PDB file of C-alpha atoms in Angstrom:
ATOM      1  CA  UNK A  19     -18.691  -9.726  -2.747  1.00 62.00           C
ATOM      2  CA  UNK A  20     -15.309  -8.961  -1.190  1.00 72.00           C
ATOM      3  CA  UNK A  21     -12.086 -10.475  -2.462  1.00 69.00           C
ATOM      4  CA  UNK A  22     -11.965 -12.618   0.661  1.00 71.00           C
ATOM      5  CA  UNK A  23     -14.386 -14.994  -1.090  1.00 70.00           C
ATOM      6  CA  UNK A  24     -11.676 -15.724  -3.665  1.00 71.00           C
ATOM      7  CA  UNK A  25     -10.042 -17.918  -1.020  1.00 74.00           C
ATOM      8  CA  UNK A  26     -12.744 -20.490  -1.776  1.00 75.00           C
ATOM      9  CA  UNK A  27     -11.123 -20.928  -5.191  1.00 74.00           C
ATOM     10  CA  UNK A  28      -7.525 -20.050  -4.341  1.00 74.00           C
ATOM     11  CA  UNK A  29      -6.027 -23.225  -5.859  1.00 78.00           C
ATOM     12  CA  UNK A  30      -7.564 -22.420  -9.232  1.00 77.00           C
ATOM     13  CA  UNK A  31      -6.352 -18.815  -9.009  1.00 74.00           C
ATOM     14  CA  UNK A  32      -2.738 -19.242  -7.902  1.00 72.00           C
ATOM     15  CA  UNK A  33      -2.079 -22.630  -9.524  1.00 77.00           C
ATOM     16  CA  UNK A  34      -4.372 -23.379 -12.462  1.00 80.00           C
ATOM     17  CA  UNK A  35      -4.990 -19.894 -13.865  1.00 78.00           C
ATOM     18  CA  UNK A  36      -1.630 -18.390 -12.962  1.00 75.00           C
ATOM     19  CA  UNK A  37       0.589 -21.224 -14.219  1.00 80.00           C
ATOM     20  CA  UNK A  38      -1.225 -22.808 -17.168  1.00 82.00           C
ATOM     21  CA  UNK A  39       0.443 -20.564 -19.748  1.00 80.00           C
ATOM     22  CA  UNK A  40       3.890 -21.324 -18.313  1.00 79.00           C
ATOM     23  CA  UNK A  41       3.300 -25.072 -17.928  1.00 80.00           C
ATOM     24  CA  UNK A  42       1.972 -25.390 -21.491  1.00 85.00           C
ATOM     25  CA  UNK A  43       4.938 -23.469 -22.915  1.00 85.00           C
ATOM     26  CA  UNK A  44       2.597 -20.729 -24.103  1.00 84.00           C
ATOM     27  CA  UNK A  45       0.199 -23.061 -25.925  1.00 87.00           C
ATOM     28  CA  UNK A  46      -2.644 -22.504 -23.467  1.00 84.00           C
ATOM     29  CA  UNK A  47      -3.816 -18.975 -22.701  1.00 82.00           C
ATOM     30  CA  UNK A  48      -5.885 -18.094 -19.646  1.00 80.00           C
ATOM     31  CA  UNK A  49      -7.326 -14.633 -20.416  1.00 77.00           C
ATOM     32  CA  UNK A  50      -8.873 -13.863 -17.056  1.00 74.00           C
ATOM     33  CA  UNK A  51      -8.804 -10.946 -14.648  1.00 71.00           C
ATOM     34  CA  UNK A  52      -9.768 -11.444 -11.009  1.00 71.00           C
ATOM     35  CA  UNK A  53     -11.261  -8.210  -9.749  1.00 71.00           C
ATOM     36  CA  UNK A  54     -13.065  -7.351  -6.546  1.00 70.00           C
ATOM     37  CA  UNK A  55     -13.177  -5.040  -3.505  1.00 69.00           C
ATOM     38  CA  UNK A  56     -10.266  -5.500  -1.107  1.00 69.00           C
ATOM     39  CA  UNK A  57      -9.694  -4.586   2.536  1.00 66.00           C
ATOM     40  CA  UNK A  58     -11.974  -3.199   5.199  1.00 67.00           C
ATOM     41  CA  UNK A  59     -15.460  -1.862   4.548  1.00 64.00           C
ATOM     42  CA  UNK A  60     -18.202  -0.674   6.847  1.00 64.00           C
ATOM     43  CA  UNK A  61     -19.107  -3.412   9.287  1.00 66.00           C
ATOM     44  CA  UNK A  62     -18.573  -6.516   7.172  1.00 63.00           C
ATOM     45  CA  UNK A  63     -16.671  -8.389   9.875  1.00 65.00           C
ATOM     46  CA  UNK A  64     -13.411 -10.298  10.095  1.00 63.00           C
ATOM     47  CA  UNK A  65     -14.176 -12.811   7.318  1.00 65.00           C
ATOM     48  CA  UNK A  66     -14.694 -10.143   4.649  1.00 62.00           C
ATOM     49  CA  UNK A  67     -12.176  -7.425   5.570  1.00 59.00           C
ATOM     50  CA  UNK A  68      -8.721  -8.914   5.013  1.00 66.00           C
ATOM     51  CA  UNK A  69      -6.339  -6.929   2.797  1.00 68.00           C
ATOM     52  CA  UNK A  70      -4.710  -9.147   0.159  1.00 64.00           C
ATOM     53  CA  UNK A  71      -2.655  -6.426  -1.521  1.00 64.00           C
ATOM     54  CA  UNK A  72       0.706  -7.996  -0.678  1.00 56.00           C
ATOM     55  CA  UNK A  73      -0.415 -11.298  -2.222  1.00 57.00           C
ATOM     56  CA  UNK A  74      -0.962  -9.951  -5.725  1.00 54.00           C
ATOM     57  CA  UNK A  75      -0.223  -6.737  -7.541  1.00 46.00           C
ATOM     58  CA  UNK A  76      -2.870  -4.079  -8.029  1.00 47.00           C
ATOM     59  CA  UNK A  77      -3.169  -1.162 -10.401  1.00 45.00           C
ATOM     60  CA  UNK A  78      -5.231   1.970  -9.912  1.00 46.00           C
ATOM     61  CA  UNK A  79      -6.618   2.052 -13.444  1.00 45.00           C
ATOM     62  CA  UNK A  80      -7.633  -1.620 -13.368  1.00 47.00           C
ATOM     63  CA  UNK A  81     -10.657  -1.112 -15.621  1.00 48.00           C
ATOM     64  CA  UNK A  82      -8.290  -0.729 -18.573  1.00 45.00           C
ATOM     65  CA  UNK A  83      -7.281  -4.360 -18.057  1.00 44.00           C
ATOM     66  CA  UNK A  84     -10.764  -5.515 -19.013  1.00 47.00           C
ATOM     67  CA  UNK A  85     -10.901  -4.200 -22.587  1.00 52.00           C
ATOM     68  CA  UNK A  86      -9.887  -7.408 -24.346  1.00 54.00           C
ATOM     69  CA  UNK A  87      -9.705 -11.113 -23.593  1.00 54.00           C
ATOM     70  CA  UNK A  88      -6.035 -10.693 -22.755  1.00 54.00           C
ATOM     71  CA  UNK A  89      -4.711  -7.838 -20.599  1.00 53.00           C
ATOM     72  CA  UNK A  90      -3.806  -4.597 -22.389  1.00 52.00           C
ATOM     73  CA  UNK A  91      -1.813  -2.216 -20.239  1.00 50.00           C
ATOM     74  CA  UNK A  92      -2.312   1.383 -21.291  1.00 53.00           C
ATOM     75  CA  UNK A  93       0.283   2.844 -18.944  1.00 50.00           C
ATOM     76  CA  UNK A  94       3.754   1.814 -17.863  1.00 55.00           C
ATOM     77  CA  UNK A  95       3.283  -0.916 -15.287  1.00 56.00           C
ATOM     78  CA  UNK A  96       5.356  -0.504 -12.167  1.00 58.00           C
ATOM     79  CA  UNK A  97       5.628   3.286 -12.303  1.00 67.00           C
ATOM     80  CA  UNK A  98       4.197   5.100  -9.275  1.00 70.00           C
ATOM     81  CA  UNK A  99       2.621   8.524  -9.430  1.00 73.00           C
ATOM     82  CA  UNK A 100       3.979  11.429  -7.423  1.00 75.00           C
ATOM     83  CA  UNK A 101       0.767  12.884  -5.990  1.00 75.00           C
ATOM     84  CA  UNK A 102       2.314  15.587  -3.812  1.00 75.00           C
ATOM     85  CA  UNK A 103       5.826  17.034  -3.910  1.00 88.00           C
ATOM     86  CA  UNK A 104       7.602  17.723  -0.649  1.00 90.00           C
ATOM     87  CA  UNK A 105      11.002  18.059   0.968  1.00 96.00           C
ATOM     88  CA  UNK A 106      10.673  16.979   4.609  1.00 97.00           C
ATOM     89  CA  UNK A 107       9.249  13.438   4.565  1.00 98.00           C
ATOM     90  CA  UNK A 108       8.257  10.790   2.008  1.00 98.00           C
ATOM     91  CA  UNK A 109       4.909   9.008   2.414  1.00 98.00           C
ATOM     92  CA  UNK A 110       4.233   5.896   0.313  1.00 97.00           C
ATOM     93  CA  UNK A 111       0.709   4.514  -0.046  1.00 96.00           C
ATOM     94  CA  UNK A 112      -1.565   2.594  -2.401  1.00 92.00           C
ATOM     95  CA  UNK A 113      -5.272   2.068  -2.963  1.00 88.00           C
ATOM     96  CA  UNK A 114      -7.552   3.726  -0.385  1.00 90.00           C
ATOM     97  CA  UNK A 115      -4.616   4.810   1.753  1.00 94.00           C
ATOM     98  CA  UNK A 116      -3.477   7.271  -0.943  1.00 94.00           C
ATOM     99  CA  UNK A 117      -6.442   9.505  -0.139  1.00 95.00           C
ATOM    100  CA  UNK A 118      -5.613   9.303   3.556  1.00 97.00           C
ATOM    101  CA  UNK A 119      -1.973  10.179   2.856  1.00 97.00           C
ATOM    102  CA  UNK A 120      -2.988  13.234   0.814  1.00 96.00           C
ATOM    103  CA  UNK A 121      -5.261  14.457   3.612  1.00 98.00           C
ATOM    104  CA  UNK A 122      -2.414  13.939   6.072  1.00 98.00           C
ATOM    105  CA  UNK A 123      -0.102  15.955   3.811  1.00 97.00           C
ATOM    106  CA  UNK A 124      -2.577  18.857   3.886  1.00 97.00           C
ATOM    107  CA  UNK A 125      -2.620  18.815   7.689  1.00 97.00           C
ATOM    108  CA  UNK A 126       1.164  18.556   7.884  1.00 97.00           C
ATOM    109  CA  UNK A 127       1.571  21.502   5.498  1.00 96.00           C
ATOM    110  CA  UNK A 128      -0.372  23.700   7.920  1.00 96.00           C
ATOM    111  CA  UNK A 129       2.178  22.771  10.584  1.00 94.00           C
ATOM    112  CA  UNK A 130       5.168  23.548   8.391  1.00 95.00           C
ATOM    113  CA  UNK A 131       6.003  19.990   7.301  1.00 96.00           C
ATOM    114  CA  UNK A 132       6.306  19.417   3.546  1.00 97.00           C
ATOM    115  CA  UNK A 133       5.323  15.818   2.726  1.00 97.00           C
ATOM    116  CA  UNK A 134       5.974  14.059  -0.569  1.00 97.00           C
ATOM    117  CA  UNK A 135       3.194  11.536  -1.286  1.00 97.00           C
ATOM    118  CA  UNK A 136       3.880   8.626  -3.651  1.00 96.00           C
ATOM    119  CA  UNK A 137       0.953   6.612  -5.011  1.00 94.00           C
ATOM    120  CA  UNK A 138       2.606   3.244  -5.662  1.00 92.00           C
ATOM    121  CA  UNK A 139      -0.155   2.155  -8.106  1.00 87.00           C
ATOM    122  CA  UNK A 140       1.708  -1.142  -8.596  1.00 85.00           C
ATOM    123  CA  UNK A 141       3.322  -3.130  -5.804  1.00 86.00           C
ATOM    124  CA  UNK A 142       4.653  -5.922  -7.972  1.00 81.00           C
ATOM    125  CA  UNK A 143       6.664  -4.748  -9.800  1.00 84.00           C
ATOM    126  CA  UNK A 144       7.641  -2.161  -7.191  1.00 89.00           C
ATOM    127  CA  UNK A 145       9.509   0.912  -8.420  1.00 91.00           C
ATOM    128  CA  UNK A 146      12.298   1.009  -5.874  1.00 95.00           C
ATOM    129  CA  UNK A 147      14.183   3.704  -7.784  1.00 95.00           C
ATOM    130  CA  UNK A 148      11.411   6.287  -7.385  1.00 95.00           C
ATOM    131  CA  UNK A 149      10.973   5.499  -3.693  1.00 96.00           C
ATOM    132  CA  UNK A 150      14.684   5.655  -2.939  1.00 97.00           C
ATOM    133  CA  UNK A 151      15.140   8.854  -4.937  1.00 97.00           C
ATOM    134  CA  UNK A 152      12.438  10.505  -2.847  1.00 97.00           C
ATOM    135  CA  UNK A 153      13.910   9.245   0.427  1.00 98.00           C
ATOM    136  CA  UNK A 154      17.343  10.532  -0.560  1.00 98.00           C
ATOM    137  CA  UNK A 155      15.735  13.954  -1.004  1.00 97.00           C
ATOM    138  CA  UNK A 156      13.552  14.063   2.120  1.00 98.00           C
ATOM    139  CA  UNK A 157      15.717  11.815   4.351  1.00 98.00           C
ATOM    140  CA  UNK A 158      12.606  10.415   6.043  1.00 98.00           C
ATOM    141  CA  UNK A 159      10.032   7.750   5.185  1.00 98.00           C
ATOM    142  CA  UNK A 160       6.527   6.782   6.272  1.00 98.00           C
ATOM    143  CA  UNK A 161       4.926   3.717   4.657  1.00 98.00           C
ATOM    144  CA  UNK A 162       1.143   3.350   4.770  1.00 98.00           C
ATOM    145  CA  UNK A 163      -0.927   0.245   4.053  1.00 96.00           C
ATOM    146  CA  UNK A 164      -4.177  -1.310   5.198  1.00 93.00           C
ATOM    147  CA  UNK A 165      -2.891  -4.879   5.557  1.00 90.00           C
ATOM    148  CA  UNK A 166      -1.112  -6.595   8.421  1.00 88.00           C
ATOM    149  CA  UNK A 167       2.272  -5.099   9.406  1.00 89.00           C
ATOM    150  CA  UNK A 168       4.297  -8.327   9.296  1.00 89.00           C
ATOM    151  CA  UNK A 169       5.511  -9.384   5.815  1.00 89.00           C
ATOM    152  CA  UNK A 170       3.572  -6.511   4.268  1.00 90.00           C
ATOM    153  CA  UNK A 171       4.238  -4.040   1.474  1.00 94.00           C
ATOM    154  CA  UNK A 172       5.687  -1.537   3.925  1.00 95.00           C
ATOM    155  CA  UNK A 173       8.177  -4.130   5.145  1.00 95.00           C
ATOM    156  CA  UNK A 174       9.390  -4.666   1.569  1.00 95.00           C
ATOM    157  CA  UNK A 175       9.746  -0.922   1.032  1.00 97.00           C
ATOM    158  CA  UNK A 176      11.687  -0.613   4.291  1.00 96.00           C
ATOM    159  CA  UNK A 177      14.028  -3.399   3.203  1.00 96.00           C
ATOM    160  CA  UNK A 178      14.669  -1.658  -0.105  1.00 97.00           C
ATOM    161  CA  UNK A 179      15.421   1.682   1.553  1.00 98.00           C
ATOM    162  CA  UNK A 180      17.708   0.095   4.151  1.00 97.00           C
ATOM    163  CA  UNK A 181      19.600  -1.747   1.413  1.00 97.00           C
ATOM    164  CA  UNK A 182      19.949   1.210  -0.957  1.00 98.00           C
ATOM    165  CA  UNK A 183      19.519   4.457   0.989  1.00 98.00           C
ATOM    166  CA  UNK A 184      20.293   3.746   4.643  1.00 97.00           C
ATOM    167  CA  UNK A 185      22.945   6.462   4.829  1.00 97.00           C
ATOM    168  CA  UNK A 186      20.417   9.086   3.749  1.00 98.00           C
ATOM    169  CA  UNK A 187      17.955   8.455   6.587  1.00 98.00           C
ATOM    170  CA  UNK A 188      17.825  11.094   9.316  1.00 97.00           C
ATOM    171  CA  UNK A 189      15.204   9.200  11.334  1.00 97.00           C
ATOM    172  CA  UNK A 190      13.895   5.650  11.734  1.00 96.00           C
ATOM    173  CA  UNK A 191      11.387   4.545   9.096  1.00 97.00           C
ATOM    174  CA  UNK A 192       7.778   4.801  10.293  1.00 97.00           C
ATOM    175  CA  UNK A 193       5.379   2.022   9.241  1.00 97.00           C
ATOM    176  CA  UNK A 194       1.622   2.518   9.402  1.00 97.00           C
ATOM    177  CA  UNK A 195      -0.454  -0.631   8.894  1.00 96.00           C
ATOM    178  CA  UNK A 196      -3.642  -2.296  10.029  1.00 93.00           C
ATOM    179  CA  UNK A 197      -3.816  -3.802  13.492  1.00 92.00           C
ATOM    180  CA  UNK A 198      -2.581  -7.395  13.690  1.00 90.00           C
ATOM    181  CA  UNK A 199      -6.030  -8.694  14.650  1.00 86.00           C
ATOM    182  CA  UNK A 200      -9.098 -10.031  12.818  1.00 84.00           C
ATOM    183  CA  UNK A 201     -11.244  -7.112  11.658  1.00 81.00           C
ATOM    184  CA  UNK A 202     -13.820  -6.155  14.330  1.00 84.00           C
ATOM    185  CA  UNK A 203     -17.480  -5.831  13.363  1.00 81.00           C
ATOM    186  CA  UNK A 204     -18.366  -2.810  15.509  1.00 86.00           C
ATOM    187  CA  UNK A 205     -17.713   0.462  13.679  1.00 85.00           C
ATOM    188  CA  UNK A 206     -15.811   2.078  16.558  1.00 88.00           C
ATOM    189  CA  UNK A 207     -13.489  -0.924  16.890  1.00 89.00           C
ATOM    190  CA  UNK A 208     -13.112  -1.246  13.126  1.00 87.00           C
ATOM    191  CA  UNK A 209     -11.830   2.316  12.981  1.00 89.00           C
ATOM    192  CA  UNK A 210      -9.159   1.461  15.547  1.00 91.00           C
ATOM    193  CA  UNK A 211      -8.018  -1.510  13.452  1.00 90.00           C
ATOM    194  CA  UNK A 212      -7.591   0.425  10.187  1.00 93.00           C
ATOM    195  CA  UNK A 213      -5.012   3.216   9.639  1.00 95.00           C
ATOM    196  CA  UNK A 214      -6.488   6.709   9.881  1.00 97.00           C
ATOM    197  CA  UNK A 215      -5.317  10.130   8.689  1.00 98.00           C
ATOM    198  CA  UNK A 216      -4.255  11.099  12.197  1.00 97.00           C
ATOM    199  CA  UNK A 217      -2.017   8.015  12.406  1.00 97.00           C
ATOM    200  CA  UNK A 218      -0.148   9.146   9.295  1.00 98.00           C
ATOM    201  CA  UNK A 219       0.162  12.679  10.638  1.00 97.00           C
ATOM    202  CA  UNK A 220       1.607  11.455  13.936  1.00 96.00           C
ATOM    203  CA  UNK A 221       4.053   9.146  12.152  1.00 97.00           C
ATOM    204  CA  UNK A 222       5.291  11.930   9.872  1.00 97.00           C
ATOM    205  CA  UNK A 223       5.735  14.247  12.831  1.00 97.00           C
ATOM    206  CA  UNK A 224       7.681  11.571  14.697  1.00 96.00           C
ATOM    207  CA  UNK A 225       9.929  11.137  11.661  1.00 97.00           C
ATOM    208  CA  UNK A 226      10.518  14.891  11.680  1.00 96.00           C
ATOM    209  CA  UNK A 227      11.034  14.893  15.465  1.00 92.00           C
ATOM    210  CA  UNK A 228       7.981  17.086  15.879  1.00 85.00           C
ATOM    211  CA  UNK A 229       5.799  14.853  18.043  1.00 61.00           C
ATOM    212  CA  UNK A 230       5.589  13.008  21.337  1.00 52.00           C
ATOM    213  CA  UNK A 231       6.720   9.330  21.412  1.00 55.00           C
ATOM    214  CA  UNK A 232       4.402   6.678  19.964  1.00 53.00           C
ATOM    215  CA  UNK A 233       3.308   5.329  23.374  1.00 46.00           C
ATOM    216  CA  UNK A 234       2.317   8.773  24.593  1.00 44.00           C
ATOM    217  CA  UNK A 235       0.572   9.645  21.312  1.00 46.00           C
ATOM    218  CA  UNK A 236      -1.591   6.544  21.507  1.00 43.00           C
TER     219      UNK A 236
END
C-alpha cells in the first residue's frame, strides 16, 4: 500500500489526529505514527506514485519512532547528515534521492568536480544553517527531490539560500524535481518523470559552468 491511499482518510490525519492534543489542551493524546512507502515505484501508475514529502516531515531512521506508544526520537530532529564533503557544489537531497545524489557525486569526482552531498533527513524542521553554511563554502547549489517542482522542498531551500546567502552564489541555483505530470505507467515514461543520476550530474555541471545549456542537454 502506497501512502497515496492515506488521502482516503486525510481529514482524520491532518485534523483529528494532528490537532486533538492541541485542542484538548494536552488532555487527549493521539499516539499514532502514519508510515508507508512514498513516491514513485515500478509501474504502479499515477494514482499510487505521488510524492507527499513536502506535506509532512520524514526522518530516515523512522523505525525508531515506533518503539513506544508515543514517539521517542533517538537522534536530534532537524539535523541533516553530511554524506559527502566537497568544495565545488552543494547537493541537497532526501529519501531515495540521497542515493542518486551520492552516485552523481562519484561521477562528478571523476570529472574534477567536488560535490558536497547533504542528506536532509528532516524537512520540517529544516536545518537552514547547515545548508547555508555549505553554500557559503561551495558557492553553488543543486536541490534534488522526487516531488513536483512548484511549492516543493527545493523551492523552500532556494528561498532560504536567497534570503541568507545570495551574495555567496556564483551561479543560479539548480532545482531537480519530478516532472509536473501524473506519473506514467509505462516504465520508460516513468523513468523520464522521475529525477535520475544523470539529471543531477548535468545540473551540477551547469552550476559549475562545465556543461551545455539545459535545452541542449535534454
